[in-house]
Amino acid sequence: MAASVNRNFLRIAQIVGGVSLTLLSVACGKFGGKSGESRVQDFTGPQLMGHGMAAGTVALTFDDGPGPRTSELSRFLKNEGIRATFFVQGSNAAEYPEVLKQLQQDGHLVANHSYTHPHMTQTTDPVAEVRRTDELINEHVDKGHFLFRAPYGDWNSRVANILNSAGLTKYVGSVFWDIGGERVERSDKTLSAAADWACWSFGDSVEKCLDGYLNETRDLNRGIVLMHDVHSRSIDMTKLMVKQLKQEGFHFIRADEAPSIVAGLERRTDKGGNSQPTPDAIACPEGFSPTAVGTAGAMMCLSASEAQGPFTQGMQELCREKGGGDACANVRWSRGMAVWVHGSGRCPAGAEFDAQVGACVEGENAFGPFSKEQVKRCKALSANPDSPVCKGNRWSRGFLASVGQG
């Protein structure tokens, strides 16, 4: 069960969970800081939400199961053409082992919600909470997309670091929610927002609770929806919700298709299925070090105060929009500006990942930083081994193809 969350806190969590935190730092004049940077790891301090989801798109998620009617819910969603995400509680999963297999077969994502449902910031052994459930769900997780949601949304960077240090870096999370976190009753007793567990605690009807969910969904027009499949009335409400949202033109995706979570999954594996280079394999100029930035852990060559380019046209345009002026065309920028303008994704602004060359590309240009092995091959192919081309952050796509992936 998720704890009721104050609406202001929910909006703050949305800010902290995405690039808005970086924008706030820049607005306060903190260009020289390290906001937006993170180690290459899967658990992160900021929780992941529905940032970047297309308008009219929702991702249904269910916590605390499996329960007596989870199998029924799974079949219903499959018949409706909807793939959902089930954050299972290990102690319940142990009672319904056959349901985990069905969830996967029906196209849903089985995810981790701890074993005993503790407050993760207070439990004495968060590692055991994740590992015990991992042992139960591991073989039922689709495509290696391991997601974790903290019970009650209770999470911080200390817990993230503990889990990463314990070797649980295959997980992405914690995954928060946009819709379904609290029950908000208007003066006329109708609901502007709802949380299913709170609805049932207050004795609300399925129809009243549904109205709260629908009102919040219409208000946000996108997001990750939180419900609980251990409650029978939540199953009934889901069936009505799906019908109504479809009539209103909403589309459904699985949580691992939400952009912020896709970015998290890409920390370990890029879109081509190739592992991102580790920091010690990346070549940076003297005085610069490979550093992961954004929620996707994309690499940049950074010094204490500068970032090494050249940078994409997309980054340069954003730089100019933010008042960078002629300096936006420079090969080196201030560290804070570069991290901010890069964005939170795997590739910098203006670029997209090309699996054939194994790099982020913009037009005919491919952008690094490149690996030490690639730089070595570059020098071997070049008439001038000391050519600045091999030391740069931008090569032609064709040349990179001839050099090969690192």
mmCIF file of C-alpha atoms in Angstrom:
data_model
loop_
_atom_site.group_PDB
_atom_site.id
_atom_site.type_symbol
_atom_site.label_atom_id
_atom_site.label_comp_id
_atom_site.label_asym_id
_atom_site.label_seq_id
_atom_site.Cartn_x
_atom_site.Cartn_y
_atom_site.Cartn_z
ATOM 1 C CA MET A 1 0.000 0.000 0.000
ATOM 2 C CA ALA A 2 1.316 3.434 -0.863
ATOM 3 C CA ALA A 3 1.068 6.144 1.752
ATOM 4 C CA SER A 4 -1.096 9.169 1.029
ATOM 5 C CA VAL A 5 1.114 11.856 -0.467
ATOM 6 C CA ASN A 6 0.507 15.571 -0.046
ATOM 7 C CA ARG A 7 -0.220 17.102 -3.447
ATOM 8 C CA ASN A 8 2.517 19.706 -3.061
ATOM 9 C CA PHE A 9 4.986 16.962 -2.203
ATOM 10 C CA LEU A 10 3.933 15.062 -5.313
ATOM 11 C CA ARG A 11 4.663 18.051 -7.519
ATOM 12 C CA ILE A 12 8.022 18.565 -5.782
ATOM 13 C CA ALA A 13 8.816 14.912 -6.396
ATOM 14 C CA GLN A 14 8.042 15.432 -10.078
ATOM 15 C CA ILE A 15 10.558 18.265 -10.162
ATOM 16 C CA VAL A 16 13.249 16.361 -8.315
ATOM 17 C CA GLY A 17 12.703 13.297 -10.497
ATOM 18 C CA GLY A 18 13.567 15.088 -13.746
ATOM 19 C CA VAL A 19 15.563 17.811 -15.386
ATOM 20 C CA SER A 20 13.570 20.537 -13.654
ATOM 21 C CA LEU A 21 16.003 20.250 -10.746
ATOM 22 C CA THR A 22 18.826 21.199 -13.083
ATOM 23 C CA LEU A 23 16.815 24.060 -14.541
ATOM 24 C CA LEU A 24 16.206 25.359 -11.036
ATOM 25 C CA SER A 25 19.923 25.278 -10.291
ATOM 26 C CA VAL A 26 20.700 27.191 -13.469
ATOM 27 C CA ALA A 27 18.007 29.761 -12.756
ATOM 28 C CA CYS A 28 19.679 30.371 -9.421
ATOM 29 C CA GLY A 29 22.990 31.054 -11.138
ATOM 30 C CA LYS A 30 24.691 27.748 -10.296
ATOM 31 C CA PHE A 31 26.206 27.019 -13.704
ATOM 32 C CA GLY A 32 29.478 25.869 -12.216
ATOM 33 C CA GLY A 33 28.034 23.086 -10.092
ATOM 34 C CA LYS A 34 27.548 19.403 -10.760
ATOM 35 C CA SER A 35 23.747 19.229 -10.769
ATOM 36 C CA GLY A 36 22.403 16.647 -13.174
ATOM 37 C CA GLU A 37 25.446 14.373 -12.898
ATOM 38 C CA SER A 38 25.359 10.834 -11.552
ATOM 39 C CA ARG A 39 27.515 7.766 -11.389
ATOM 40 C CA VAL A 40 26.855 5.044 -13.947
ATOM 41 C CA GLN A 41 24.459 3.020 -11.850
ATOM 42 C CA ASP A 42 20.867 1.885 -11.938
ATOM 43 C CA PHE A 43 19.392 2.894 -8.599
ATOM 44 C CA THR A 44 19.245 6.683 -8.370
ATOM 45 C CA GLY A 45 18.289 9.087 -5.591
ATOM 46 C CA PRO A 46 15.620 10.920 -7.624
ATOM 47 C CA GLN A 47 12.622 8.680 -8.282
ATOM 48 C CA LEU A 48 11.484 8.037 -11.849
ATOM 49 C CA MET A 49 8.093 9.276 -13.043
ATOM 50 C CA GLY A 50 6.185 9.802 -16.278
ATOM 51 C CA HIS A 51 8.268 12.710 -17.565
ATOM 52 C CA GLY A 52 8.272 12.874 -21.351
ATOM 53 C CA MET A 53 5.328 10.535 -21.888
ATOM 54 C CA ALA A 54 3.218 11.518 -24.872
ATOM 55 C CA ALA A 55 -0.027 13.378 -24.240
ATOM 56 C CA GLY A 56 -2.943 11.013 -23.774
ATOM 57 C CA THR A 57 -0.696 8.148 -22.654
ATOM 58 C CA VAL A 58 -0.834 6.263 -19.357
ATOM 59 C CA ALA A 59 1.084 3.359 -17.851
ATOM 60 C CA LEU A 60 -0.916 1.175 -15.463
ATOM 61 C CA THR A 61 1.061 -0.160 -12.494
ATOM 62 C CA PHE A 62 -0.118 -2.425 -9.686
ATOM 63 C CA ASP A 63 1.542 -2.838 -6.278
ATOM 64 C CA ASP A 64 1.537 -5.367 -3.426
ATOM 65 C CA GLY A 65 0.309 -8.425 -5.346
ATOM 66 C CA PRO A 66 -0.149 -11.041 -6.408
ATOM 67 C CA GLY A 67 -3.564 -11.326 -4.832
ATOM 68 C CA PRO A 68 -6.606 -13.591 -5.254
ATOM 69 C CA ARG A 69 -7.759 -11.780 -8.428
ATOM 70 C CA THR A 70 -4.413 -10.880 -10.031
ATOM 71 C CA SER A 71 -4.735 -13.721 -12.527
ATOM 72 C CA GLU A 72 -8.181 -12.436 -13.540
ATOM 73 C CA LEU A 73 -6.817 -8.905 -13.934
ATOM 74 C CA SER A 74 -3.925 -10.154 -16.039
ATOM 75 C CA ARG A 75 -6.267 -11.916 -18.465
ATOM 76 C CA PHE A 76 -8.579 -8.909 -18.665
ATOM 77 C CA LEU A 77 -5.754 -6.533 -19.545
ATOM 78 C CA LYS A 78 -4.363 -8.969 -22.107
ATOM 79 C CA ASN A 79 -7.764 -9.222 -23.788
ATOM 80 C CA GLU A 80 -7.919 -5.413 -23.866
ATOM 81 C CA GLY A 81 -4.514 -5.256 -25.553
ATOM 82 C CA ILE A 82 -2.928 -3.577 -22.525
ATOM 83 C CA ARG A 83 0.454 -4.450 -21.030
ATOM 84 C CA ALA A 84 0.815 -3.342 -17.421
ATOM 85 C CA THR A 85 3.542 -3.472 -14.777
ATOM 86 C CA PHE A 86 3.085 -5.480 -11.582
ATOM 87 C CA PHE A 87 5.345 -4.481 -8.684
ATOM 88 C CA VAL A 88 5.065 -7.654 -6.661
ATOM 89 C CA GLN A 89 5.608 -8.040 -2.944
ATOM 90 C CA GLY A 90 7.807 -11.061 -2.368
ATOM 91 C CA SER A 91 5.865 -12.467 0.569
ATOM 92 C CA ASN A 92 2.729 -12.522 -1.593
ATOM 93 C CA ALA A 93 4.549 -13.782 -4.676
ATOM 94 C CA ALA A 94 5.636 -16.805 -2.664
ATOM 95 C CA GLU A 95 1.945 -17.677 -2.191
ATOM 96 C CA TYR A 96 1.047 -17.312 -5.886
ATOM 97 C CA PRO A 97 4.087 -18.572 -7.840
ATOM 98 C CA GLU A 98 1.977 -19.608 -10.827
ATOM 99 C CA VAL A 99 0.694 -16.049 -11.278
ATOM 100 C CA LEU A 100 4.182 -14.689 -11.992
ATOM 101 C CA LYS A 101 4.497 -16.975 -14.993
ATOM 102 C CA GLN A 102 1.063 -15.949 -16.239
ATOM 103 C CA LEU A 103 1.852 -12.242 -15.915
ATOM 104 C CA GLN A 104 4.891 -12.652 -18.117
ATOM 105 C CA GLN A 105 3.042 -14.812 -20.646
ATOM 106 C CA ASP A 106 0.269 -12.210 -20.854
ATOM 107 C CA GLY A 107 2.811 -9.541 -21.800
ATOM 108 C CA HIS A 108 3.031 -7.728 -18.479
ATOM 109 C CA LEU A 109 6.237 -6.688 -16.715
ATOM 110 C CA VAL A 110 6.938 -8.334 -13.370
ATOM 111 C CA ALA A 111 8.807 -5.922 -11.090
ATOM 112 C CA ASN A 112 10.180 -5.770 -7.537
ATOM 113 C CA HIS A 113 8.338 -4.119 -4.633
ATOM 114 C CA SER A 114 10.440 -5.548 -1.758
ATOM 115 C CA TYR A 115 9.682 -8.682 0.255
ATOM 116 C CA THR A 116 7.917 -7.461 3.408
ATOM 117 C CA HIS A 117 6.868 -3.948 2.291
ATOM 118 C CA PRO A 118 8.961 -1.893 4.743
ATOM 119 C CA HIS A 119 9.908 1.761 4.658
ATOM 120 C CA MET A 120 13.144 1.446 2.685
ATOM 121 C CA THR A 121 14.751 4.415 4.445
ATOM 122 C CA GLN A 122 14.112 2.811 7.835
ATOM 123 C CA THR A 123 14.616 -0.922 7.334
ATOM 124 C CA THR A 124 17.860 -2.357 8.670
ATOM 125 C CA ASP A 125 18.421 -4.573 5.610
ATOM 126 C CA PRO A 126 17.210 -3.021 2.337
ATOM 127 C CA VAL A 127 19.459 -5.376 0.367
ATOM 128 C CA ALA A 128 17.663 -8.468 1.676
ATOM 129 C CA GLU A 129 14.304 -6.886 0.851
ATOM 130 C CA VAL A 130 15.268 -6.558 -2.805
ATOM 131 C CA ARG A 131 17.226 -9.798 -3.125
ATOM 132 C CA ARG A 132 14.579 -12.073 -1.608
ATOM 133 C CA THR A 133 11.991 -10.857 -4.088
ATOM 134 C CA ASP A 134 14.527 -10.904 -6.906
ATOM 135 C CA GLU A 135 15.044 -14.624 -6.330
ATOM 136 C CA LEU A 136 11.321 -15.172 -6.857
ATOM 137 C CA ILE A 137 10.771 -12.983 -9.919
ATOM 138 C CA ASN A 138 14.102 -13.222 -11.742
ATOM 139 C CA GLU A 139 13.050 -15.857 -14.277
ATOM 140 C CA HIS A 140 9.777 -14.040 -14.986
ATOM 141 C CA VAL A 141 11.201 -10.595 -15.805
ATOM 142 C CA ASP A 142 10.863 -9.753 -19.476
ATOM 143 C CA LYS A 143 13.977 -8.780 -21.500
ATOM 144 C CA GLY A 144 16.020 -8.180 -18.378
ATOM 145 C CA HIS A 145 14.010 -5.021 -17.628
ATOM 146 C CA PHE A 146 14.323 -5.060 -13.842
ATOM 147 C CA LEU A 147 12.360 -2.276 -12.143
ATOM 148 C CA PHE A 148 11.988 -1.520 -8.436
ATOM 149 C CA ARG A 149 9.408 0.569 -6.614
ATOM 150 C CA ALA A 150 9.931 1.488 -2.969
ATOM 151 C CA PRO A 151 6.958 0.779 -0.693
ATOM 152 C CA TYR A 152 5.171 4.015 0.232
ATOM 153 C CA GLY A 153 7.470 5.845 -2.198
ATOM 154 C CA ASP A 154 9.886 6.042 0.749
ATOM 155 C CA TRP A 155 13.293 6.442 -0.869
ATOM 156 C CA ASN A 156 16.522 8.411 -0.798
ATOM 157 C CA SER A 157 20.020 8.429 -2.279
ATOM 158 C CA ARG A 158 21.460 6.623 0.756
ATOM 159 C CA VAL A 159 19.316 3.565 0.044
ATOM 160 C CA ALA A 160 20.125 3.795 -3.662
ATOM 161 C CA ASN A 161 23.842 3.749 -2.881
ATOM 162 C CA ILE A 162 23.484 0.790 -0.513
ATOM 163 C CA LEU A 163 21.701 -1.269 -3.157
ATOM 164 C CA ASN A 164 24.172 -0.320 -5.880
ATOM 165 C CA SER A 165 27.109 -1.183 -3.631
ATOM 166 C CA ALA A 166 25.518 -4.588 -2.998
ATOM 167 C CA GLY A 167 25.669 -5.356 -6.716
ATOM 168 C CA LEU A 168 21.962 -4.896 -7.461
ATOM 169 C CA THR A 169 22.689 -2.570 -10.366
ATOM 170 C CA LYS A 170 20.546 -4.542 -12.800
ATOM 171 C CA TYR A 171 17.587 -2.704 -11.252
ATOM 172 C CA VAL A 172 16.257 0.680 -12.330
ATOM 173 C CA GLY A 173 14.380 2.736 -9.785
ATOM 174 C CA SER A 174 12.848 3.645 -7.612
ATOM 175 C CA VAL A 175 9.807 4.090 -9.878
ATOM 176 C CA PHE A 176 7.347 6.629 -8.466
ATOM 177 C CA TRP A 177 3.916 7.541 -9.883
ATOM 178 C CA ASP A 178 2.034 10.525 -11.288
ATOM 179 C CA ILE A 179 -1.563 9.444 -10.690
ATOM 180 C CA GLY A 180 -3.127 7.573 -7.777
ATOM 181 C CA GLY A 181 -0.975 8.819 -4.917
ATOM 182 C CA GLU A 182 -3.593 10.531 -2.776
ATOM 183 C CA ARG A 183 -7.310 10.974 -2.166
ATOM 184 C CA VAL A 184 -8.485 14.593 -2.545
ATOM 185 C CA GLU A 185 -12.126 15.287 -1.689
ATOM 186 C CA ARG A 186 -13.839 18.477 -2.832
ATOM 187 C CA SER A 187 -16.382 20.418 -0.784
ATOM 188 C CA ASP A 188 -19.179 18.674 -2.706
ATOM 189 C CA LYS A 189 -17.763 15.277 -1.635
ATOM 190 C CA THR A 190 -16.586 14.350 -5.130
ATOM 191 C CA LEU A 191 -12.928 13.468 -5.680
ATOM 192 C CA SER A 192 -10.457 15.450 -7.761
ATOM 193 C CA ALA A 193 -7.841 12.748 -7.202
ATOM 194 C CA ALA A 194 -7.874 9.291 -5.677
ATOM 195 C CA ALA A 195 -5.718 6.527 -4.258
ATOM 196 C CA ASP A 196 -7.476 3.170 -4.323
ATOM 197 C CA TRP A 197 -6.339 1.975 -0.900
ATOM 198 C CA ALA A 198 -7.442 5.298 0.634
ATOM 199 C CA CYS A 199 -10.791 5.106 -1.143
ATOM 200 C CA TRP A 200 -11.520 1.725 0.389
ATOM 201 C CA SER A 201 -10.380 2.951 3.833
ATOM 202 C CA PHE A 202 -12.882 5.831 3.592
ATOM 203 C CA GLY A 203 -15.657 3.522 2.394
ATOM 204 C CA ASP A 204 -15.900 5.104 -1.068
ATOM 205 C CA SER A 205 -17.766 3.305 -3.802
ATOM 206 C CA VAL A 206 -15.902 1.978 -6.829
ATOM 207 C CA GLU A 207 -17.603 4.649 -8.935
ATOM 208 C CA LYS A 208 -16.555 7.515 -6.638
ATOM 209 C CA CYS A 209 -12.951 6.346 -6.522
ATOM 210 C CA LEU A 210 -12.931 5.876 -10.289
ATOM 211 C CA ASP A 211 -14.060 9.483 -10.765
ATOM 212 C CA GLY A 212 -11.077 10.635 -8.711
ATOM 213 C CA TYR A 213 -8.666 8.659 -10.865
ATOM 214 C CA LEU A 214 -10.272 9.856 -14.083
ATOM 215 C CA ASN A 215 -10.250 13.491 -12.974
ATOM 216 C CA GLU A 216 -6.545 13.386 -12.113
ATOM 217 C CA THR A 217 -5.734 11.539 -15.330
ATOM 218 C CA ARG A 218 -7.594 14.114 -17.409
ATOM 219 C CA ASP A 219 -5.880 16.902 -15.513
ATOM 220 C CA LEU A 220 -2.357 15.588 -16.161
ATOM 221 C CA ASN A 221 -3.214 13.998 -19.542
ATOM 222 C CA ARG A 222 -0.402 11.462 -19.131
ATOM 223 C CA GLY A 223 1.479 9.583 -16.465
ATOM 224 C CA ILE A 224 2.199 6.465 -14.460
ATOM 225 C CA VAL A 225 -0.917 5.262 -12.619
ATOM 226 C CA LEU A 226 -0.671 3.577 -9.207
ATOM 227 C CA MET A 227 -3.173 0.941 -8.072
ATOM 228 C CA HIS A 228 -3.084 -2.206 -5.922
ATOM 229 C CA ASP A 229 -4.145 -5.608 -7.250
ATOM 230 C CA VAL A 230 -4.525 -7.105 -3.759
ATOM 231 C CA HIS A 231 -7.816 -5.191 -3.410
ATOM 232 C CA SER A 232 -10.807 -6.782 -5.132
ATOM 233 C CA ARG A 233 -12.514 -3.424 -5.656
ATOM 234 C CA SER A 234 -9.380 -2.147 -7.397
ATOM 235 C CA ILE A 235 -9.792 -4.912 -9.985
ATOM 236 C CA ASP A 236 -13.414 -3.877 -10.536
ATOM 237 C CA MET A 237 -12.382 -0.236 -10.828
ATOM 238 C CA THR A 238 -9.607 -1.025 -13.312
ATOM 239 C CA LYS A 239 -12.075 -2.675 -15.671
ATOM 240 C CA LEU A 240 -14.267 0.432 -15.656
ATOM 241 C CA MET A 241 -11.263 2.744 -15.919
ATOM 242 C CA VAL A 242 -9.870 1.003 -18.989
ATOM 243 C CA LYS A 243 -13.203 1.218 -20.776
ATOM 244 C CA GLN A 244 -13.600 4.936 -20.015
ATOM 245 C CA LEU A 245 -10.030 5.933 -20.849
ATOM 246 C CA LYS A 246 -10.229 4.091 -24.152
ATOM 247 C CA GLN A 247 -13.436 5.949 -24.988
ATOM 248 C CA GLU A 248 -11.622 9.218 -24.264
ATOM 249 C CA GLY A 249 -8.783 8.298 -26.601
ATOM 250 C CA PHE A 250 -6.063 7.427 -24.093
ATOM 251 C CA HIS A 251 -3.313 4.998 -25.064
ATOM 252 C CA PHE A 252 -1.597 2.519 -22.761
ATOM 253 C CA ILE A 253 2.095 1.663 -22.473
ATOM 254 C CA ARG A 254 4.111 -0.498 -20.118
ATOM 255 C CA ALA A 255 6.151 1.337 -17.472
ATOM 256 C CA ASP A 256 9.454 0.311 -19.058
ATOM 257 C CA GLU A 257 8.377 2.270 -22.151
ATOM 258 C CA ALA A 258 8.138 5.566 -20.226
ATOM 259 C CA PRO A 259 11.024 7.848 -21.323
ATOM 260 C CA SER A 260 12.514 8.360 -17.859
ATOM 261 C CA ILE A 261 12.624 4.602 -17.301
ATOM 262 C CA VAL A 262 13.921 3.900 -20.809
ATOM 263 C CA ALA A 263 16.758 6.302 -19.999
ATOM 264 C CA GLY A 264 17.450 4.365 -16.814
ATOM 265 C CA LEU A 265 17.584 1.062 -18.685
ATOM 266 C CA GLU A 266 19.999 2.622 -21.170
ATOM 267 C CA ARG A 267 22.562 3.188 -18.422
ATOM 268 C CA ARG A 268 23.527 -0.446 -18.844
ATOM 269 C CA THR A 269 22.646 -1.164 -22.450
ATOM 270 C CA ASP A 270 22.195 1.168 -25.386
ATOM 271 C CA LYS A 271 19.417 0.809 -27.971
ATOM 272 C CA GLY A 272 21.612 -1.418 -30.140
ATOM 273 C CA GLY A 273 22.135 -3.885 -27.328
ATOM 274 C CA ASN A 274 25.740 -2.753 -26.806
ATOM 275 C CA SER A 275 27.049 -2.020 -23.340
ATOM 276 C CA GLN A 276 28.102 1.556 -22.776
ATOM 277 C CA PRO A 277 31.872 1.982 -22.247
ATOM 278 C CA THR A 278 33.025 2.048 -18.671
ATOM 279 C CA PRO A 279 34.773 5.263 -17.559
ATOM 280 C CA ASP A 280 38.236 3.662 -17.555
ATOM 281 C CA ALA A 281 37.789 2.679 -21.230
ATOM 282 C CA ILE A 282 36.999 6.205 -22.429
ATOM 283 C CA ALA A 283 39.604 8.567 -23.877
ATOM 284 C CA CYS A 284 39.482 12.152 -22.598
ATOM 285 C CA PRO A 285 41.984 15.010 -23.066
ATOM 286 C CA GLU A 286 44.536 15.623 -20.345
ATOM 287 C CA GLY A 287 42.898 17.288 -17.375
ATOM 288 C CA PHE A 288 39.446 15.872 -18.237
ATOM 289 C CA SER A 289 37.770 12.756 -16.838
ATOM 290 C CA PRO A 290 34.881 10.595 -18.122
ATOM 291 C CA THR A 291 31.828 11.542 -16.067
ATOM 292 C CA ALA A 292 28.263 10.222 -16.212
ATOM 293 C CA VAL A 293 25.582 12.905 -16.515
ATOM 294 C CA GLY A 294 21.782 12.924 -16.481
ATOM 295 C CA THR A 295 19.456 10.112 -15.466
ATOM 296 C CA ALA A 296 20.736 7.937 -18.345
ATOM 297 C CA GLY A 297 24.347 8.119 -17.180
ATOM 298 C CA ALA A 298 25.586 9.476 -20.528
ATOM 299 C CA MET A 299 29.330 10.113 -20.610
ATOM 300 C CA MET A 300 31.013 13.491 -21.026
ATOM 301 C CA CYS A 301 34.667 14.514 -20.680
ATOM 302 C CA LEU A 302 34.658 17.021 -17.818
ATOM 303 C CA SER A 303 37.265 18.902 -15.828
ATOM 304 C CA ALA A 304 36.580 20.789 -12.625
ATOM 305 C CA SER A 305 35.230 23.753 -14.596
ATOM 306 C CA GLU A 306 34.967 22.803 -18.287
ATOM 307 C CA ALA A 307 33.415 20.285 -20.686
ATOM 308 C CA GLN A 308 35.130 19.007 -23.840
ATOM 309 C CA GLY A 309 33.342 19.310 -27.195
ATOM 310 C CA PRO A 310 32.705 19.838 -30.040
ATOM 311 C CA PHE A 311 29.019 19.818 -29.193
ATOM 312 C CA THR A 312 25.941 18.998 -31.265
ATOM 313 C CA GLN A 313 24.038 21.687 -33.136
ATOM 314 C CA GLY A 314 21.092 20.873 -30.891
ATOM 315 C CA MET A 315 23.166 21.673 -27.817
ATOM 316 C CA GLN A 316 24.504 24.856 -29.395
ATOM 317 C CA GLU A 317 20.993 26.076 -30.177
ATOM 318 C CA LEU A 318 19.867 25.480 -26.596
ATOM 319 C CA CYS A 319 23.015 27.184 -25.348
ATOM 320 C CA ARG A 320 22.192 30.303 -27.380
ATOM 321 C CA GLU A 321 18.593 30.265 -26.166
ATOM 322 C CA LYS A 322 19.936 30.384 -22.620
ATOM 323 C CA GLY A 323 22.160 33.379 -23.311
ATOM 324 C CA GLY A 324 25.442 31.637 -24.056
ATOM 325 C CA GLY A 325 26.067 33.825 -27.122
ATOM 326 C CA ASP A 326 29.156 33.294 -29.282
ATOM 327 C CA ALA A 327 30.700 31.028 -26.645
ATOM 328 C CA CYS A 328 28.205 28.335 -27.700
ATOM 329 C CA ALA A 329 30.332 27.673 -30.801
ATOM 330 C CA ASN A 330 33.458 26.998 -28.720
ATOM 331 C CA VAL A 331 35.016 23.548 -28.464
ATOM 332 C CA ARG A 332 34.969 23.837 -24.673
ATOM 333 C CA TRP A 333 32.142 25.121 -22.494
ATOM 334 C CA SER A 334 31.651 25.718 -18.827
ATOM 335 C CA ARG A 335 30.934 22.433 -17.103
ATOM 336 C CA GLY A 336 27.579 23.535 -15.707
ATOM 337 C CA MET A 337 26.263 24.785 -19.058
ATOM 338 C CA ALA A 338 27.293 21.608 -20.893
ATOM 339 C CA VAL A 339 25.732 19.260 -18.344
ATOM 340 C CA TRP A 340 22.520 21.258 -18.299
ATOM 341 C CA VAL A 341 22.167 21.586 -22.072
ATOM 342 C CA HIS A 342 23.119 17.945 -22.726
ATOM 343 C CA GLY A 343 19.843 16.803 -21.180
ATOM 344 C CA SER A 344 18.995 13.648 -19.241
ATOM 345 C CA GLY A 345 19.003 11.132 -22.099
ATOM 346 C CA ARG A 346 21.552 8.702 -23.523
ATOM 347 C CA CYS A 347 22.382 11.137 -26.339
ATOM 348 C CA PRO A 348 22.931 14.910 -26.243
ATOM 349 C CA ALA A 349 20.265 17.329 -27.474
ATOM 350 C CA GLY A 350 19.836 17.062 -31.243
ATOM 351 C CA ALA A 351 21.346 13.570 -31.547
ATOM 352 C CA GLU A 352 19.993 10.040 -31.508
ATOM 353 C CA PHE A 353 21.634 6.672 -31.007
ATOM 354 C CA ASP A 354 22.720 4.776 -34.149
ATOM 355 C CA ALA A 355 23.260 1.101 -33.326
ATOM 356 C CA GLN A 356 25.188 0.498 -36.561
ATOM 357 C CA VAL A 357 28.040 2.772 -35.519
ATOM 358 C CA GLY A 358 27.426 2.462 -31.778
ATOM 359 C CA ALA A 359 27.302 6.186 -31.108
ATOM 360 C CA CYS A 360 25.031 9.217 -30.878
ATOM 361 C CA VAL A 361 24.696 10.856 -34.297
ATOM 362 C CA GLU A 362 23.416 14.160 -35.637
ATOM 363 C CA GLY A 363 23.298 14.346 -39.418
ATOM 364 C CA GLU A 364 26.591 12.975 -40.726
ATOM 365 C CA ASN A 365 28.417 13.553 -37.452
ATOM 366 C CA ALA A 366 28.988 11.034 -34.665
ATOM 367 C CA PHE A 367 29.708 12.222 -31.142
ATOM 368 C CA GLY A 368 31.829 10.748 -28.367
ATOM 369 C CA PRO A 369 33.520 10.593 -26.067
ATOM 370 C CA PHE A 370 35.148 7.681 -27.878
ATOM 371 C CA SER A 371 36.924 4.739 -26.310
ATOM 372 C CA LYS A 372 40.678 4.466 -25.958
ATOM 373 C CA GLU A 373 40.588 1.545 -28.386
ATOM 374 C CA GLN A 374 38.762 3.638 -30.989
ATOM 375 C CA VAL A 375 41.266 6.475 -30.608
ATOM 376 C CA LYS A 376 44.083 3.954 -31.051
ATOM 377 C CA ARG A 377 42.512 2.700 -34.297
ATOM 378 C CA CYS A 378 41.920 6.275 -35.423
ATOM 379 C CA LYS A 379 45.620 7.064 -35.087
ATOM 380 C CA ALA A 380 46.536 3.879 -36.961
ATOM 381 C CA LEU A 381 44.278 4.852 -39.869
ATOM 382 C CA SER A 382 45.360 8.498 -39.944
ATOM 383 C CA ALA A 383 48.283 9.776 -42.024
ATOM 384 C CA ASN A 384 49.133 11.960 -39.043
ATOM 385 C CA PRO A 385 49.006 10.028 -35.744
ATOM 386 C CA ASP A 386 48.939 13.339 -33.877
ATOM 387 C CA SER A 387 45.929 14.595 -35.842
ATOM 388 C CA PRO A 388 43.540 16.577 -33.637
ATOM 389 C CA VAL A 389 40.698 14.624 -35.253
ATOM 390 C CA CYS A 390 41.502 11.563 -33.156
ATOM 391 C CA LYS A 391 41.490 13.657 -29.985
ATOM 392 C CA GLY A 392 38.140 15.297 -30.673
ATOM 393 C CA ASN A 393 34.606 14.519 -29.570
ATOM 394 C CA ARG A 394 33.149 14.630 -33.110
ATOM 395 C CA TRP A 395 33.967 12.321 -36.017
ATOM 396 C CA SER A 396 32.146 11.768 -39.277
ATOM 397 C CA ARG A 397 29.705 8.886 -39.146
ATOM 398 C CA GLY A 398 31.503 7.188 -42.040
ATOM 399 C CA PHE A 399 34.896 7.467 -40.376
ATOM 400 C CA LEU A 400 33.565 6.043 -37.126
ATOM 401 C CA ALA A 401 32.110 3.122 -39.075
ATOM 402 C CA SER A 402 35.583 2.407 -40.501
ATOM 403 C CA VAL A 403 37.148 2.661 -37.044
ATOM 404 C CA GLY A 404 34.545 0.344 -35.545
ATOM 405 C CA GLN A 405 32.911 0.215 -32.141
ATOM 406 C CA GLY A 406 35.033 0.334 -28.992
#
